[in-house]
Amino acid sequence: MNLVELLQIASSEEKAEGFLRERGVLKTFDSCPFCHAKNIGKIRRNFYKCYKCKIEWSVRKDSILEDLKVPFSKFILAVKLFILEVPAHKSHKELDLAYNTTHKIYTKLRQCIYKFVSKDDQLLSGEVEIDESYFGGKRKGSRGRGAKNKIPVFGILERNGKVKVEIVKDVSAETLLRETIKKVKRGSLIYTDKFKSYDSLVMYGFKHERIDKSVKFANGKVYINGIEGFWSYAKERLLKFHGVSKDNFIYYLKELEFRYNFRDNIDDSLYKCLGGIN
Ligand SMILES: [Zn+2]
């Protein structure tokens, strides 16, 4: 949905509420969520009540909006600005909201994406590229494996498919193999560079092709441009968030994985995430 269409919906709270309900972001109860009695009704603008157990609940119950105090219309605009990669320190002005409120919305969106992405346990297969890269840290420009203060990230990309990334404690053969076995179907053809941690892939039932990046980046089909492309995509975007803390880095990383995998249909995919929250 483009911005013009969205502005129509955001022009009234009622339309915005309907929009969020259709997508499952706001939950629709056909019985009391506490005692399951069918005898329920709307009592005030944003509240329902069970006439059996007398408990009342908000229209926001069990949704991402439950402890957000923003109007529905502003929420859907905030989601759009998030999709458009407008950082919270800029979008809060457009939304006429406090920075903290916008930051809270963005944080919840990222947590929701993280949850959604983490649930996907489908194995990657076919032709797969694996590689590690380093993020963050103070020694800007330092390169190579073992860079100090940097966060090692392991990436797996299925050609014409999805990418999956994970923060790893180190880039030892043991760690990288364990991650590969967890995420890639045995028998798949794996492309790597010459890093020694990948030496024993064949012993674990994978086919393995290597590329020496220092000699030639692409040699027929033996290349790892796909995963390299993801690293540049991710690093370029992370530059915008000056100094993401180590604790929050995983949420930004998973957001980038999500954006990359669903880049052709990001709006619907994000609402699918939001609708899945309980
Ligand atoms: Zn009840």
Short mmCIF file of C-alpha atoms in Angstrom, two decimals, residues 104-268:
data_model
loop_
_atom_site.label_atom_id
_atom_site.label_comp_id
_atom_site.label_asym_id
_atom_site.label_seq_id
_atom_site.Cartn_x
_atom_site.Cartn_y
_atom_site.Cartn_z
CA LYS A 104 9.17 2.64 21.57
CA ILE A 105 7.05 1.84 18.50
CA TYR A 106 10.16 1.08 16.42
CA THR A 107 11.58 -1.09 19.20
CA LYS A 108 8.36 -3.09 19.34
CA LEU A 109 8.37 -3.50 15.56
CA ARG A 110 11.93 -4.80 15.72
CA GLN A 111 11.11 -7.21 18.55
CA CYS A 112 8.15 -8.45 16.57
CA ILE A 113 10.28 -8.99 13.46
CA TYR A 114 12.88 -10.78 15.58
CA LYS A 115 10.24 -13.14 16.93
CA PHE A 116 8.84 -13.79 13.45
CA VAL A 117 12.24 -14.42 11.86
CA SER A 118 13.38 -16.67 14.72
CA LYS A 119 10.36 -18.93 14.27
CA ASP A 120 11.37 -19.75 10.69
CA ASP A 121 13.20 -23.08 10.97
CA GLN A 122 12.97 -24.10 7.32
CA LEU A 123 16.34 -25.38 6.09
CA LEU A 124 18.07 -23.62 3.22
CA SER A 125 18.99 -25.92 0.35
CA GLY A 126 20.21 -26.20 -3.22
CA GLU A 127 23.06 -23.81 -3.93
CA VAL A 128 24.02 -22.01 -0.76
CA GLU A 129 26.69 -19.43 0.04
CA ILE A 130 28.15 -19.11 3.52
CA ASP A 131 30.48 -16.45 4.86
CA GLU A 132 31.32 -14.51 8.01
CA SER A 133 31.66 -10.80 8.50
CA TYR A 134 32.36 -8.33 11.29
CA PHE A 135 30.10 -5.54 12.43
CA GLY A 136 30.57 -2.52 14.67
CA GLY A 137 33.52 -1.98 16.94
CA LYS A 138 35.76 1.01 17.37
CA ARG A 139 38.64 0.16 15.09
CA LYS A 140 37.01 1.54 12.02
CA GLY A 141 38.32 0.09 8.82
CA SER A 142 40.09 -2.82 10.45
CA ARG A 143 39.68 -5.83 8.27
CA GLY A 144 40.03 -9.53 8.40
CA ARG A 145 39.07 -12.25 10.77
CA GLY A 146 39.53 -11.72 14.47
CA ALA A 147 39.08 -7.95 14.39
CA LYS A 148 38.93 -6.65 17.96
CA ASN A 149 35.72 -5.20 19.45
CA LYS A 150 33.74 -6.29 16.45
CA ILE A 151 30.77 -8.61 16.42
CA PRO A 152 31.25 -11.71 14.27
CA VAL A 153 28.20 -12.54 12.18
CA PHE A 154 27.69 -15.71 10.21
CA GLY A 155 25.59 -15.53 7.07
CA ILE A 156 23.97 -18.16 4.87
CA LEU A 157 22.32 -17.31 1.59
CA GLU A 158 20.33 -19.65 -0.60
CA ARG A 159 20.67 -18.61 -4.22
CA ASN A 160 17.32 -17.28 -5.40
CA GLY A 161 16.12 -17.74 -1.84
CA LYS A 162 16.49 -16.34 1.62
CA VAL A 163 19.42 -15.14 3.67
CA LYS A 164 19.83 -16.08 7.34
CA VAL A 165 22.26 -14.35 9.67
CA GLU A 166 23.33 -15.12 13.19
CA ILE A 167 25.67 -13.52 15.70
CA VAL A 168 28.34 -16.08 16.59
CA LYS A 169 30.73 -16.18 19.53
CA ASP A 170 33.68 -16.90 17.26
CA VAL A 171 34.47 -18.07 13.75
CA SER A 172 35.96 -21.43 14.69
CA ALA A 173 35.25 -24.44 12.49
CA GLU A 174 33.13 -25.91 15.28
CA THR A 175 30.89 -22.85 15.60
CA LEU A 176 30.41 -22.30 11.89
CA LEU A 177 29.76 -25.98 11.21
CA ARG A 178 27.18 -26.14 13.98
CA GLU A 179 25.33 -23.14 12.50
CA THR A 180 25.55 -24.59 8.99
CA ILE A 181 24.16 -27.96 10.09
CA LYS A 182 21.31 -26.18 11.90
CA LYS A 183 20.31 -24.11 8.88
CA VAL A 184 21.33 -25.94 5.69
CA LYS A 185 19.96 -29.21 4.35
CA ARG A 186 22.59 -31.96 3.98
CA GLY A 187 23.52 -32.62 0.39
CA SER A 188 23.32 -28.94 -0.53
CA LEU A 189 26.14 -27.40 -2.55
CA ILE A 190 27.91 -24.84 -0.38
CA TYR A 191 30.12 -22.08 -1.74
CA THR A 192 32.70 -20.50 0.56
CA ASP A 193 35.95 -18.61 0.34
CA LYS A 194 39.21 -20.27 1.40
CA PHE A 195 38.81 -19.72 5.14
CA LYS A 196 40.02 -22.84 6.95
CA SER A 197 36.98 -23.09 9.24
CA TYR A 198 35.09 -24.44 6.25
CA ASP A 199 37.53 -27.30 5.62
CA SER A 200 35.38 -30.14 6.92
CA LEU A 201 32.02 -29.35 5.30
CA VAL A 202 32.32 -32.39 3.03
CA MET A 203 32.72 -34.67 6.06
CA TYR A 204 29.30 -33.53 7.25
CA GLY A 205 27.48 -34.41 4.08
CA PHE A 206 27.67 -31.15 2.16
CA LYS A 207 29.06 -30.60 -1.31
CA HIS A 208 31.66 -27.86 -1.18
CA GLU A 209 33.14 -25.42 -3.69
CA ARG A 210 35.66 -22.73 -2.82
CA ILE A 211 36.58 -19.42 -4.32
CA ASP A 212 39.87 -17.65 -3.73
CA LYS A 213 38.72 -14.03 -3.50
CA SER A 214 42.27 -12.72 -3.69
CA VAL A 215 42.76 -14.30 -7.10
CA LYS A 216 39.44 -13.93 -8.81
CA PHE A 217 36.12 -12.96 -7.37
CA ALA A 218 33.89 -14.79 -9.79
CA ASN A 219 34.99 -17.97 -11.47
CA GLY A 220 32.16 -19.44 -13.47
CA LYS A 221 29.58 -20.45 -10.91
CA VAL A 222 32.00 -20.46 -8.02
CA TYR A 223 31.30 -17.09 -6.44
CA ILE A 224 29.85 -15.76 -3.24
CA ASN A 225 28.49 -12.48 -4.58
CA GLY A 226 25.10 -13.12 -3.03
CA ILE A 227 26.17 -13.14 0.59
CA GLU A 228 28.73 -10.40 -0.08
CA GLY A 229 25.85 -8.37 -1.47
CA PHE A 230 23.93 -8.87 1.75
CA TRP A 231 26.91 -7.70 3.85
CA SER A 232 27.12 -4.44 1.91
CA TYR A 233 23.34 -4.01 2.09
CA ALA A 234 23.42 -4.49 5.87
CA LYS A 235 26.48 -2.34 6.54
CA GLU A 236 25.23 0.55 4.48
CA ARG A 237 21.98 0.57 6.46
CA LEU A 238 23.58 0.16 9.86
CA LEU A 239 25.66 3.28 9.25
CA LYS A 240 22.45 5.27 9.69
CA PHE A 241 22.09 4.02 13.26
CA HIS A 242 25.14 5.55 14.84
CA GLY A 243 26.32 3.27 17.58
CA VAL A 244 23.75 0.53 17.95
CA SER A 245 24.56 -1.07 21.31
CA LYS A 246 25.77 -4.67 21.39
CA ASP A 247 22.62 -5.72 23.25
CA ASN A 248 20.35 -4.30 20.57
CA PHE A 249 22.45 -5.29 17.59
CA ILE A 250 20.66 -8.61 17.13
CA TYR A 251 17.34 -6.78 16.61
CA TYR A 252 18.81 -4.53 13.92
CA LEU A 253 20.52 -7.48 12.28
CA LYS A 254 17.33 -9.54 12.17
CA GLU A 255 15.44 -6.52 10.86
CA LEU A 256 17.90 -6.36 7.96
CA GLU A 257 17.55 -10.08 7.32
CA PHE A 258 13.78 -9.59 7.24
CA ARG A 259 13.93 -6.53 4.98
CA TYR A 260 16.25 -8.31 2.58
CA ASN A 261 14.16 -11.48 2.40
CA PHE A 262 10.86 -9.67 2.00
CA ARG A 263 12.06 -6.66 0.00
CA ASP A 264 9.45 -7.27 -2.72
CA ASN A 265 6.54 -7.21 -0.31
CA ILE A 266 7.69 -5.50 2.84
CA ASP A 267 4.40 -3.83 3.84
CA ASP A 268 2.31 -7.01 3.82
#
